[in-house]
Backbone as CSV, one residue per row, in Angstrom:
resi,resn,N_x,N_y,N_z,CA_x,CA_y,CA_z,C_x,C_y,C_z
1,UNK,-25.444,-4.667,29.140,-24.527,-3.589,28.748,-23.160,-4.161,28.369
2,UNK,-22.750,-5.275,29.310,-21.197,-5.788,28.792,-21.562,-6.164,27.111
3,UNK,-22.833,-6.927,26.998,-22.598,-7.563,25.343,-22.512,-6.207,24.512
4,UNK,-23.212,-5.153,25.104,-22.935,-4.203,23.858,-21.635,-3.679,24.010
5,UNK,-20.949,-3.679,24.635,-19.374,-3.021,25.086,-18.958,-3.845,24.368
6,UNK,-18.974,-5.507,24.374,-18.104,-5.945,23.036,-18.602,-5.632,21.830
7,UNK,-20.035,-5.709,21.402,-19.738,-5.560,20.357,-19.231,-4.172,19.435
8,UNK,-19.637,-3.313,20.719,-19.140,-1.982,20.021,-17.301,-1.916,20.084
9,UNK,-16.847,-2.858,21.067,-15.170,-2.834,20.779,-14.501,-4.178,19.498
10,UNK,-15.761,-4.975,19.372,-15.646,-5.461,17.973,-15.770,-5.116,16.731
11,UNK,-16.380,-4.135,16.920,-16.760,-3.032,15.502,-15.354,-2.138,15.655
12,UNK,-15.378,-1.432,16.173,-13.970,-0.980,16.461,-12.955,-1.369,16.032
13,UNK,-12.954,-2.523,16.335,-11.436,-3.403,16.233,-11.524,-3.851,14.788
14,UNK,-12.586,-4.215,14.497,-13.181,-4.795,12.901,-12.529,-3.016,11.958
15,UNK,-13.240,-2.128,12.204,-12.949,-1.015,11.828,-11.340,-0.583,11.598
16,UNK,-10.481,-0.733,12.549,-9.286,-0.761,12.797,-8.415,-1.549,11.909
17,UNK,-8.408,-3.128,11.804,-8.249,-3.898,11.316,-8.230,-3.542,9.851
18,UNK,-9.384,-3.234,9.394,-9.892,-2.951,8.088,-9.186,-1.592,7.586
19,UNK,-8.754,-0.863,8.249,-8.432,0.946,7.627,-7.061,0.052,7.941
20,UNK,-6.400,-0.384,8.494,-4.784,-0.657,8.662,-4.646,-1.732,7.202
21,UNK,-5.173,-2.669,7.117,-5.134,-3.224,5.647,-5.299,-2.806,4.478
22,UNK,-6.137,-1.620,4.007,-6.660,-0.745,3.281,-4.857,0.231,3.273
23,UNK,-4.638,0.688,3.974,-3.344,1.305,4.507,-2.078,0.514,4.021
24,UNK,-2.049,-0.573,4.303,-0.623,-1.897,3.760,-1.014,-2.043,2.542
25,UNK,-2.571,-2.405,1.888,-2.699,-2.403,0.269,-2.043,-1.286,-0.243
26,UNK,-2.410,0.038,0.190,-2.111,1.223,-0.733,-0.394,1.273,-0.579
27,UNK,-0.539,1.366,0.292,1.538,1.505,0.932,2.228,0.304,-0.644
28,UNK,1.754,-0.508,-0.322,2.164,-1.682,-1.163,1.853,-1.613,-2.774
29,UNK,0.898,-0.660,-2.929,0.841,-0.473,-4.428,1.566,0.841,-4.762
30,UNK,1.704,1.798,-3.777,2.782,2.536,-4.092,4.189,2.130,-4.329
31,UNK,4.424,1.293,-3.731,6.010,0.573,-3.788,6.007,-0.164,-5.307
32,UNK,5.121,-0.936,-5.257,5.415,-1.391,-6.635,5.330,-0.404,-7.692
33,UNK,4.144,0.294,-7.878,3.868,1.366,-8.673,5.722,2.319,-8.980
34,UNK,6.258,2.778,-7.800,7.401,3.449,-7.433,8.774,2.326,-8.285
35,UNK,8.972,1.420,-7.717,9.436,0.205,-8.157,9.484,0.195,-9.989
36,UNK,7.829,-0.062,-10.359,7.796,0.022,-11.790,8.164,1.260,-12.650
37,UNK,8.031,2.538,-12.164,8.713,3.895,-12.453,9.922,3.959,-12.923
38,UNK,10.605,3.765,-11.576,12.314,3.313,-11.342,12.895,2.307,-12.328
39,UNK,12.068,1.251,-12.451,12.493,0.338,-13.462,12.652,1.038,-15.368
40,UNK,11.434,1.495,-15.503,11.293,2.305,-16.710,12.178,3.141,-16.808
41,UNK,12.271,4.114,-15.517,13.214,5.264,-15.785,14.874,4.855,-16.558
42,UNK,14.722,3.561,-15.655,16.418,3.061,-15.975,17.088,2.350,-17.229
43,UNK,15.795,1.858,-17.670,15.664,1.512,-18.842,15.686,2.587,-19.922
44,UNK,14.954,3.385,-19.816,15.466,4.979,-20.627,16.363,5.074,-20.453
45,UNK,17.312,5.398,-18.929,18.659,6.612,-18.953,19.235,4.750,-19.859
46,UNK,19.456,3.803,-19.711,20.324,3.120,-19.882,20.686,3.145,-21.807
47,UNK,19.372,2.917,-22.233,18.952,2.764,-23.862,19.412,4.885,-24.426
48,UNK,19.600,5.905,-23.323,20.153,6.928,-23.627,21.234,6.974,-23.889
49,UNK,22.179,6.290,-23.076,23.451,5.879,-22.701,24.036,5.132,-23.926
50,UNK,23.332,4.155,-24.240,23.702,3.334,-25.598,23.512,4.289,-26.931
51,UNK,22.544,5.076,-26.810,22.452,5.857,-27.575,24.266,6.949,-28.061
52,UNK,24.308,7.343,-26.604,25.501,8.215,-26.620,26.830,7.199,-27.177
């Protein structure tokens, strides 16, 4: 019974591990994604600005 208690708290932890990285990828492609937005946006108002 102990070996299955680890491995079922290794699956777990494997599980855990895996949804928290999955979680920092997405977090992290939002930022850049957000980042690259912001960048564009500023580049418009700025090339508006020159415009004016």
């Amino acid at each position: 019974t102990s070996l299955y208690t680890v491995l079922f708290a290794g699956r777990k932890q494997f599980w855990l591990i895996r949804s928290l990285h999955l979680l920092t990828f997405l977090f992290h492609t939002q930022t850049v994604l957000n980042n690259f937005s912001n960048l564009s946006n500023t580049k418009g108002s700025a090339r508006e600005l020159r415009i004016m």
